[in-house]
Amino acid sequence: MEFITFEQKDQIGIITINRPKALNALNSQVLDELNETLDSIDLNTTRALILTGAGEKSFVAGADIGEMSTLTKAEGEAFGKKGNDVFRKLETLPIPVIAAVNGFALGGGCEISLSCDIRICSENAVFGQPEVGLGITPGFGGTQRLARTVGVGMAKQMIYTARNIKAPEALRIGLVNAVYPQEELMAQAEKLASTIAKNAPIAVRNCKKAINDGLQVDMDQAIVIEEKLFGDCFESEDQKYGMAFFLDKNKDKVKEPFQNK
Ligand code: DAK
């Protein structure tokens, strides 16, 4: 792989988009490599994933404008499909994904962070959807996921004005959950991922699926989705162990790791 690195740290996987000369912009090769990397993750051992960008300046500065500039209509559609398929794969990955946004997250960069479950960022992070200033619409789900995350009014303002926002504003509007000094960002992302990884993995996965799938349908259907995924947990050994541990009155007992069974 030329532009993607993958590191396995116990139960946490870390994907780094590594194309710093172009501020980690997404060209076709980056998208292909990201797709391949997502396919290769061992979901039996990996319980949370972190996505970040190489360097201290940029998370992802968007889709590659140089590559896009000469596309024909058909090529533009193919590029858009490639991006959308990878972003959707990230969004529907069974395990939680944390975006550790370490700088610019513009256009496709903001959109890829929105495909992750949770966003945290460094103090120098900048978010925005500059597409209308380039003569295009956001094409990797920005018109859809931004509105679902920060609300319709704020998403429309960001997209129509193409104005970038800094980390404190991203925090205020709920685009990120927390802001950290750059040097603490990855440690904080790993701490968050470890906290998630300690919980029962089947239950965590079912929560992700219940939230994501439930948001696509009305409340009557959404609670049925939740009921089914709740019921499924009772077929797991982790549910039996987790509840038995709580009910056991022996004060000296030590909680064992969940087995993902
Ligand atoms: N693409 C390609 N190269 C990029 C890039 C990008 N998005 N962003 C930066 N670079 C490159 C620069 O060209 C420069 O390369 P060299 O000149 O050194 O070879 C290098 O990275 C460093 O950038 P700067 O010299 O510009 O660095 P500065 O600190 O001065 O400025 C910046 C940083 C992030 C403010 C600036 O680079 C910038 O404004 N970049 C562009 C940000 C942007 O507009 N991003 C959104 C791209 S549009 C669709 C599918 C997808 C999309 C749309 C539709 N369909 C399916 C319909 C997605 C669209 C986008 O993401």
mmCIF file of C-alpha atoms and ligand atoms in Angstrom:
data_model
loop_
_atom_site.group_PDB
_atom_site.id
_atom_site.type_symbol
_atom_site.label_atom_id
_atom_site.label_comp_id
_atom_site.label_asym_id
_atom_site.label_seq_id
_atom_site.Cartn_x
_atom_site.Cartn_y
_atom_site.Cartn_z
ATOM 1 C CA MET A 1 0.000 0.000 0.000
ATOM 2 C CA GLU A 2 1.329 3.437 -0.881
ATOM 3 C CA PHE A 3 -1.143 5.740 0.856
ATOM 4 C CA ILE A 4 -2.733 3.764 3.694
ATOM 5 C CA THR A 5 -1.100 2.341 6.801
ATOM 6 C CA PHE A 6 -2.822 -0.046 9.185
ATOM 7 C CA GLU A 7 -1.684 -0.728 12.729
ATOM 8 C CA GLN A 8 -3.178 -3.323 15.037
ATOM 9 C CA LYS A 9 -2.860 -2.426 18.731
ATOM 10 C CA ASP A 10 -4.416 -5.330 20.614
ATOM 11 C CA GLN A 11 -8.145 -4.999 19.950
ATOM 12 C CA ILE A 12 -7.878 -1.597 18.272
ATOM 13 C CA GLY A 13 -7.149 -1.013 14.591
ATOM 14 C CA ILE A 14 -5.681 2.293 13.393
ATOM 15 C CA ILE A 15 -5.976 3.357 9.759
ATOM 16 C CA THR A 16 -3.866 6.328 8.687
ATOM 17 C CA ILE A 17 -4.408 8.049 5.352
ATOM 18 C CA ASN A 18 -0.838 8.825 4.419
ATOM 19 C CA ARG A 19 -0.503 11.208 1.499
ATOM 20 C CA PRO A 20 0.856 14.290 3.254
ATOM 21 C CA LYS A 21 2.200 15.990 0.100
ATOM 22 C CA ALA A 22 -1.417 16.511 -0.996
ATOM 23 C CA LEU A 23 -2.699 17.024 2.574
ATOM 24 C CA ASN A 24 -4.064 13.447 2.455
ATOM 25 C CA ALA A 25 -6.510 14.277 -0.354
ATOM 26 C CA LEU A 26 -8.556 11.332 -1.593
ATOM 27 C CA ASN A 27 -7.641 10.176 -5.089
ATOM 28 C CA SER A 28 -8.798 6.896 -6.660
ATOM 29 C CA GLN A 29 -5.786 5.013 -5.356
ATOM 30 C CA VAL A 30 -6.362 6.179 -1.776
ATOM 31 C CA LEU A 31 -10.003 5.084 -2.041
ATOM 32 C CA ASP A 32 -9.007 1.672 -3.478
ATOM 33 C CA GLU A 33 -6.421 1.108 -0.763
ATOM 34 C CA LEU A 34 -8.845 2.191 1.943
ATOM 35 C CA ASN A 35 -11.424 -0.230 0.566
ATOM 36 C CA GLU A 36 -8.902 -3.077 0.584
ATOM 37 C CA THR A 37 -7.789 -2.213 4.124
ATOM 38 C CA LEU A 38 -11.357 -2.223 5.435
ATOM 39 C CA ASP A 39 -11.892 -5.654 3.846
ATOM 40 C CA SER A 40 -8.776 -7.022 5.512
ATOM 41 C CA ILE A 41 -9.633 -6.068 9.112
ATOM 42 C CA ASP A 42 -10.004 -9.096 11.369
ATOM 43 C CA LEU A 43 -13.416 -8.427 12.882
ATOM 44 C CA ASN A 44 -13.063 -11.292 15.353
ATOM 45 C CA THR A 45 -10.237 -9.565 17.190
ATOM 46 C CA THR A 46 -10.705 -5.879 16.339
ATOM 47 C CA ARG A 47 -13.337 -4.192 18.481
ATOM 48 C CA ALA A 48 -12.914 -0.553 17.471
ATOM 49 C CA LEU A 49 -11.227 1.279 14.624
ATOM 50 C CA ILE A 50 -9.576 4.715 14.525
ATOM 51 C CA LEU A 51 -9.262 6.670 11.279
ATOM 52 C CA THR A 52 -6.773 9.527 11.098
ATOM 53 C CA GLY A 53 -4.505 11.402 8.690
ATOM 54 C CA ALA A 54 -0.720 11.504 8.535
ATOM 55 C CA GLY A 55 1.080 14.635 9.764
ATOM 56 C CA GLU A 56 -0.048 17.507 11.929
ATOM 57 C CA LYS A 57 -1.693 19.716 9.350
ATOM 58 C CA SER A 58 -4.428 17.740 7.676
ATOM 59 C CA PHE A 59 -6.846 14.898 8.298
ATOM 60 C CA VAL A 60 -8.120 14.840 4.695
ATOM 61 C CA ALA A 61 -8.224 18.016 2.555
ATOM 62 C CA GLY A 62 -11.001 16.617 0.386
ATOM 63 C CA ALA A 63 -11.300 14.678 -2.808
ATOM 64 C CA ASP A 64 -8.307 15.184 -5.111
ATOM 65 C CA ILE A 65 -9.147 18.314 -7.087
ATOM 66 C CA GLY A 66 -6.381 17.635 -9.644
ATOM 67 C CA GLU A 67 -7.785 14.215 -10.448
ATOM 68 C CA MET A 68 -11.386 15.452 -10.494
ATOM 69 C CA SER A 69 -10.696 18.480 -12.687
ATOM 70 C CA THR A 70 -10.473 16.501 -15.935
ATOM 71 C CA LEU A 71 -13.200 13.940 -15.324
ATOM 72 C CA THR A 72 -15.925 13.363 -17.863
ATOM 73 C CA LYS A 73 -19.522 12.924 -16.683
ATOM 74 C CA ALA A 74 -19.145 9.119 -16.743
ATOM 75 C CA GLU A 75 -15.788 9.226 -14.962
ATOM 76 C CA GLY A 76 -17.209 11.653 -12.391
ATOM 77 C CA GLU A 77 -20.037 9.242 -11.657
ATOM 78 C CA ALA A 78 -17.600 6.316 -11.375
ATOM 79 C CA PHE A 79 -15.370 8.311 -9.001
ATOM 80 C CA GLY A 80 -18.397 9.278 -6.930
ATOM 81 C CA LYS A 81 -19.563 5.667 -6.737
ATOM 82 C CA LYS A 82 -16.110 4.491 -5.681
ATOM 83 C CA GLY A 83 -16.051 7.050 -2.873
ATOM 84 C CA ASN A 84 -19.626 6.437 -1.804
ATOM 85 C CA ASP A 85 -19.105 2.653 -1.690
ATOM 86 C CA VAL A 86 -16.024 3.012 0.540
ATOM 87 C CA PHE A 87 -17.695 5.583 2.807
ATOM 88 C CA ARG A 88 -20.744 3.337 3.163
ATOM 89 C CA LYS A 89 -18.496 0.380 3.972
ATOM 90 C CA LEU A 90 -16.918 2.458 6.728
ATOM 91 C CA GLU A 91 -20.302 3.594 8.013
ATOM 92 C CA THR A 92 -21.716 0.059 8.109
ATOM 93 C CA LEU A 93 -18.568 -1.639 9.385
ATOM 94 C CA PRO A 94 -19.865 -3.817 12.239
ATOM 95 C CA ILE A 95 -17.456 -2.270 14.780
ATOM 96 C CA PRO A 96 -17.401 1.394 15.914
ATOM 97 C CA VAL A 97 -15.139 3.771 14.008
ATOM 98 C CA ILE A 98 -13.649 6.904 15.601
ATOM 99 C CA ALA A 99 -12.401 9.715 13.364
ATOM 100 C CA ALA A 100 -9.379 11.372 14.991
ATOM 101 C CA VAL A 101 -9.436 14.587 12.968
ATOM 102 C CA ASN A 102 -5.930 16.037 13.147
ATOM 103 C CA GLY A 103 -6.270 19.134 10.943
ATOM 104 C CA PHE A 104 -8.137 20.040 7.736
ATOM 105 C CA ALA A 105 -11.319 18.041 7.159
ATOM 106 C CA LEU A 106 -12.665 19.688 4.033
ATOM 107 C CA GLY A 107 -15.132 18.406 1.431
ATOM 108 C CA GLY A 108 -14.560 14.663 1.183
ATOM 109 C CA GLY A 109 -12.501 14.947 4.387
ATOM 110 C CA CYS A 110 -15.439 16.276 6.360
ATOM 111 C CA GLU A 111 -17.626 13.676 4.662
ATOM 112 C CA ILE A 112 -15.395 10.723 5.513
ATOM 113 C CA SER A 113 -15.373 11.842 9.157
ATOM 114 C CA LEU A 114 -19.184 11.895 8.996
ATOM 115 C CA SER A 115 -19.140 8.247 7.886
ATOM 116 C CA CYS A 116 -17.464 7.389 11.182
ATOM 117 C CA ASP A 117 -19.472 6.787 14.357
ATOM 118 C CA ILE A 118 -17.685 9.358 16.527
ATOM 119 C CA ARG A 119 -15.529 12.401 15.722
ATOM 120 C CA ILE A 120 -12.915 13.927 17.988
ATOM 121 C CA CYS A 121 -10.412 16.506 16.798
ATOM 122 C CA SER A 122 -7.261 18.488 17.505
ATOM 123 C CA GLU A 123 -7.349 22.214 18.305
ATOM 124 C CA ASN A 124 -6.116 23.091 14.800
ATOM 125 C CA ALA A 125 -8.880 21.136 13.040
ATOM 126 C CA VAL A 126 -10.893 22.940 10.367
ATOM 127 C CA PHE A 127 -14.130 21.547 8.937
ATOM 128 C CA GLY A 128 -16.016 22.653 5.855
ATOM 129 C CA GLN A 129 -17.829 21.766 2.657
ATOM 130 C CA PRO A 130 -16.184 24.041 0.058
ATOM 131 C CA GLU A 131 -17.787 22.319 -2.947
ATOM 132 C CA VAL A 132 -20.173 25.073 -4.101
ATOM 133 C CA GLY A 133 -17.140 27.342 -4.423
ATOM 134 C CA LEU A 134 -15.705 24.782 -6.859
ATOM 135 C CA GLY A 135 -18.910 24.532 -8.863
ATOM 136 C CA ILE A 136 -20.049 21.157 -7.543
ATOM 137 C CA THR A 137 -22.259 19.713 -4.809
ATOM 138 C CA PRO A 138 -20.832 17.685 -1.941
ATOM 139 C CA GLY A 139 -20.666 14.244 -3.531
ATOM 140 C CA PHE A 140 -19.624 11.806 -0.852
ATOM 141 C CA GLY A 141 -22.792 12.040 1.245
ATOM 142 C CA GLY A 142 -22.183 15.519 2.698
ATOM 143 C CA THR A 143 -25.664 16.795 1.938
ATOM 144 C CA GLN A 144 -27.091 13.791 3.776
ATOM 145 C CA ARG A 145 -24.798 12.961 6.694
ATOM 146 C CA LEU A 146 -23.961 16.545 7.733
ATOM 147 C CA ALA A 147 -27.664 17.401 8.050
ATOM 148 C CA ARG A 148 -28.284 14.255 10.084
ATOM 149 C CA THR A 149 -25.381 15.108 12.406
ATOM 150 C CA VAL A 150 -25.616 18.865 13.033
ATOM 151 C CA GLY A 151 -29.221 19.514 11.983
ATOM 152 C CA VAL A 152 -30.674 20.769 8.724
ATOM 153 C CA GLY A 153 -30.283 24.520 9.332
ATOM 154 C CA MET A 154 -26.619 24.405 10.297
ATOM 155 C CA ALA A 155 -25.774 21.934 7.501
ATOM 156 C CA LYS A 156 -27.467 24.142 4.917
ATOM 157 C CA GLN A 157 -25.578 27.186 6.192
ATOM 158 C CA MET A 158 -22.217 25.391 6.041
ATOM 159 C CA ILE A 159 -22.882 23.938 2.574
ATOM 160 C CA TYR A 160 -24.437 27.058 0.949
ATOM 161 C CA THR A 161 -21.779 29.439 2.309
ATOM 162 C CA ALA A 162 -18.818 27.037 1.850
ATOM 163 C CA ARG A 163 -17.466 28.649 5.046
ATOM 164 C CA ASN A 164 -14.932 26.673 7.039
ATOM 165 C CA ILE A 165 -15.380 26.320 10.787
ATOM 166 C CA LYS A 166 -12.731 25.801 13.434
ATOM 167 C CA ALA A 167 -12.625 23.204 16.189
ATOM 168 C CA PRO A 168 -14.477 25.209 18.906
ATOM 169 C CA GLU A 169 -17.410 25.849 16.559
ATOM 170 C CA ALA A 170 -17.391 22.201 15.422
ATOM 171 C CA LEU A 171 -17.694 21.262 19.090
ATOM 172 C CA ARG A 172 -20.476 23.778 19.723
ATOM 173 C CA ILE A 173 -22.644 22.489 16.846
ATOM 174 C CA GLY A 174 -22.082 18.828 17.717
ATOM 175 C CA LEU A 175 -19.941 17.951 14.721
ATOM 176 C CA VAL A 176 -17.233 16.665 17.074
ATOM 177 C CA ASN A 177 -17.559 15.236 20.564
ATOM 178 C CA ALA A 178 -14.311 16.636 21.967
ATOM 179 C CA VAL A 179 -11.306 18.820 21.100
ATOM 180 C CA TYR A 180 -7.762 18.026 22.316
ATOM 181 C CA PRO A 181 -4.281 19.485 21.877
ATOM 182 C CA GLN A 182 -2.740 17.894 18.769
ATOM 183 C CA GLU A 183 -0.197 15.899 20.783
ATOM 184 C CA GLU A 184 -2.950 14.299 22.892
ATOM 185 C CA LEU A 185 -5.369 13.442 20.089
ATOM 186 C CA MET A 186 -4.268 9.891 19.280
ATOM 187 C CA ALA A 187 -3.884 8.933 22.936
ATOM 188 C CA GLN A 188 -7.416 10.177 23.569
ATOM 189 C CA ALA A 189 -8.715 8.309 20.508
ATOM 190 C CA GLU A 190 -7.052 5.109 21.724
ATOM 191 C CA LYS A 191 -8.439 5.630 25.236
ATOM 192 C CA LEU A 192 -11.949 6.005 23.825
ATOM 193 C CA ALA A 193 -11.482 2.969 21.568
ATOM 194 C CA SER A 194 -10.186 0.905 24.532
ATOM 195 C CA THR A 195 -13.192 1.860 26.636
ATOM 196 C CA ILE A 196 -15.474 0.657 23.844
ATOM 197 C CA ALA A 197 -13.360 -2.489 23.319
ATOM 198 C CA LYS A 198 -13.810 -3.529 26.965
ATOM 199 C CA ASN A 199 -17.597 -3.766 26.582
ATOM 200 C CA ALA A 200 -19.413 -6.795 25.215
ATOM 201 C CA PRO A 201 -18.589 -6.695 21.477
ATOM 202 C CA ILE A 202 -21.787 -8.305 20.224
ATOM 203 C CA ALA A 203 -23.842 -5.809 22.246
ATOM 204 C CA VAL A 204 -21.746 -2.881 20.950
ATOM 205 C CA ARG A 205 -22.170 -4.044 17.345
ATOM 206 C CA ASN A 206 -25.903 -4.467 17.829
ATOM 207 C CA CYS A 207 -26.109 -0.941 19.261
ATOM 208 C CA LYS A 208 -24.360 0.456 16.175
ATOM 209 C CA LYS A 209 -26.708 -1.430 13.883
ATOM 210 C CA ALA A 210 -29.800 -0.433 15.882
ATOM 211 C CA ILE A 211 -28.854 3.275 15.793
ATOM 212 C CA ASN A 212 -27.844 3.311 12.121
ATOM 213 C CA ASP A 213 -30.715 1.199 10.806
ATOM 214 C CA GLY A 214 -33.252 2.834 13.108
ATOM 215 C CA LEU A 215 -32.418 6.291 11.771
ATOM 216 C CA GLN A 216 -33.474 5.190 8.269
ATOM 217 C CA VAL A 217 -37.065 4.308 9.228
ATOM 218 C CA ASP A 218 -39.955 5.672 11.300
ATOM 219 C CA MET A 219 -40.137 5.142 15.075
ATOM 220 C CA ASP A 220 -42.578 2.218 14.895
ATOM 221 C CA GLN A 221 -40.184 0.286 12.669
ATOM 222 C CA ALA A 222 -37.130 1.547 14.558
ATOM 223 C CA ILE A 223 -38.206 0.060 17.870
ATOM 224 C CA VAL A 224 -38.826 -3.280 16.142
ATOM 225 C CA ILE A 225 -35.225 -3.162 14.879
ATOM 226 C CA GLU A 226 -34.088 -2.469 18.436
ATOM 227 C CA GLU A 227 -36.212 -5.294 19.872
ATOM 228 C CA LYS A 228 -34.720 -7.815 17.463
ATOM 229 C CA LEU A 229 -31.121 -6.771 18.135
ATOM 230 C CA PHE A 230 -31.814 -6.708 21.887
ATOM 231 C CA GLY A 231 -33.242 -10.236 21.662
ATOM 232 C CA ASP A 232 -30.214 -11.468 19.712
ATOM 233 C CA CYS A 233 -27.945 -10.551 22.639
ATOM 234 C CA PHE A 234 -29.618 -13.256 24.751
ATOM 235 C CA GLU A 235 -28.054 -15.881 22.514
ATOM 236 C CA SER A 236 -24.586 -14.662 23.478
ATOM 237 C CA GLU A 237 -22.328 -16.021 26.193
ATOM 238 C CA ASP A 238 -21.242 -12.450 26.927
ATOM 239 C CA GLN A 239 -24.794 -11.553 28.026
ATOM 240 C CA LYS A 240 -24.900 -14.558 30.332
ATOM 241 C CA TYR A 241 -21.500 -13.721 31.783
ATOM 242 C CA GLY A 242 -22.171 -9.945 32.074
ATOM 243 C CA MET A 243 -25.421 -10.414 33.987
ATOM 244 C CA ALA A 244 -24.138 -13.296 36.118
ATOM 245 C CA PHE A 245 -21.150 -11.132 37.095
ATOM 246 C CA PHE A 246 -23.468 -8.347 38.241
ATOM 247 C CA LEU A 247 -25.672 -10.729 40.213
ATOM 248 C CA ASP A 248 -22.751 -12.549 41.875
ATOM 249 C CA LYS A 249 -22.450 -11.126 45.411
ATOM 250 C CA ASN A 250 -18.857 -12.311 45.861
ATOM 251 C CA LYS A 251 -16.955 -9.039 46.431
ATOM 252 C CA ASP A 252 -13.544 -10.513 45.469
ATOM 253 C CA LYS A 253 -14.540 -11.531 41.981
ATOM 254 C CA VAL A 254 -12.588 -10.080 39.048
ATOM 255 C CA LYS A 255 -14.315 -9.264 35.784
ATOM 256 C CA GLU A 256 -12.964 -11.327 32.880
ATOM 257 C CA PRO A 257 -12.746 -9.866 29.377
ATOM 258 C CA PHE A 258 -15.799 -10.448 27.193
ATOM 259 C CA GLN A 259 -15.220 -13.284 24.728
ATOM 260 C CA ASN A 260 -17.129 -11.978 21.690
ATOM 261 C CA LYS A 261 -19.271 -15.117 21.778
HETATM 262 N N1 DAK B 1 -6.788 17.915 -3.844
HETATM 263 C C1 DAK B 1 -5.544 17.841 -4.366
HETATM 264 N N2 DAK B 1 -4.477 18.444 -3.833
HETATM 265 C C2 DAK B 1 -4.654 19.141 -2.694
HETATM 266 C C3 DAK B 1 -5.934 19.262 -2.076
HETATM 267 C C4 DAK B 1 -7.035 18.599 -2.695
HETATM 268 N N3 DAK B 1 -8.266 18.616 -2.185
HETATM 269 N N4 DAK B 1 -5.785 20.046 -0.980
HETATM 270 C C5 DAK B 1 -4.482 20.384 -0.919
HETATM 271 N N5 DAK B 1 -3.810 19.836 -1.941
HETATM 272 C C6 DAK B 1 -2.377 19.990 -2.239
HETATM 273 C C7 DAK B 1 -2.055 21.376 -2.785
HETATM 274 O O1 DAK B 1 -2.328 21.443 -4.162
HETATM 275 C C8 DAK B 1 -0.576 21.488 -2.477
HETATM 276 O O2 DAK B 1 0.137 20.732 -3.446
HETATM 277 P P1 DAK B 1 1.530 21.286 -4.038
HETATM 278 O O3 DAK B 1 1.216 22.590 -4.656
HETATM 279 O O4 DAK B 1 2.432 21.399 -2.846
HETATM 280 O O5 DAK B 1 1.947 20.211 -5.024
HETATM 281 C C9 DAK B 1 -0.453 20.742 -1.159
HETATM 282 O O6 DAK B 1 -1.626 19.910 -1.041
HETATM 283 C C10 DAK B 1 -0.446 21.702 0.036
HETATM 284 O O7 DAK B 1 -1.589 22.530 -0.063
HETATM 285 P P2 DAK B 1 -1.514 24.127 0.034
HETATM 286 O O8 DAK B 1 -0.202 24.625 -0.466
HETATM 287 O O9 DAK B 1 -2.739 24.661 -0.600
HETATM 288 O O10 DAK B 1 -1.554 24.326 1.613
HETATM 289 P P3 DAK B 1 -2.133 25.576 2.418
HETATM 290 O O11 DAK B 1 -1.739 25.378 3.823
HETATM 291 O O12 DAK B 1 -1.786 26.864 1.735
HETATM 292 O O13 DAK B 1 -3.733 25.436 2.304
HETATM 293 C C11 DAK B 1 -5.836 24.220 2.349
HETATM 294 C C12 DAK B 1 -4.374 24.323 2.879
HETATM 295 C C13 DAK B 1 -6.443 22.912 2.885
HETATM 296 C C14 DAK B 1 -6.650 25.405 2.913
HETATM 297 C C15 DAK B 1 -5.811 24.285 0.818
HETATM 298 O O14 DAK B 1 -4.899 23.286 0.329
HETATM 299 C C16 DAK B 1 -7.146 23.979 0.217
HETATM 300 O O15 DAK B 1 -8.031 24.828 0.188
HETATM 301 N N6 DAK B 1 -7.308 22.762 -0.333
HETATM 302 C C17 DAK B 1 -8.500 22.382 -1.024
HETATM 303 C C18 DAK B 1 -9.597 22.095 -0.051
HETATM 304 C C19 DAK B 1 -10.858 21.745 -0.759
HETATM 305 O O16 DAK B 1 -11.444 22.563 -1.507
HETATM 306 N N7 DAK B 1 -11.330 20.533 -0.515
HETATM 307 C C20 DAK B 1 -12.579 20.055 -1.076
HETATM 308 C C21 DAK B 1 -12.296 19.376 -2.347
HETATM 309 S S1 DAK B 1 -13.816 19.045 -3.199
HETATM 310 C C22 DAK B 1 -18.505 13.978 -5.823
HETATM 311 C C23 DAK B 1 -17.615 13.224 -5.095
HETATM 312 C C24 DAK B 1 -16.757 13.841 -4.247
HETATM 313 C C25 DAK B 1 -16.735 15.188 -4.102
HETATM 314 C C26 DAK B 1 -17.618 15.934 -4.826
HETATM 315 C C27 DAK B 1 -18.496 15.338 -5.682
HETATM 316 N N8 DAK B 1 -19.464 13.367 -6.684
HETATM 317 C C28 DAK B 1 -19.655 11.979 -6.637
HETATM 318 C C29 DAK B 1 -20.381 14.163 -7.397
HETATM 319 C C30 DAK B 1 -15.792 15.792 -3.209
HETATM 320 C C31 DAK B 1 -15.395 17.039 -3.366
HETATM 321 C C32 DAK B 1 -14.331 17.614 -2.575
HETATM 322 O O17 DAK B 1 -13.846 17.072 -1.613
#
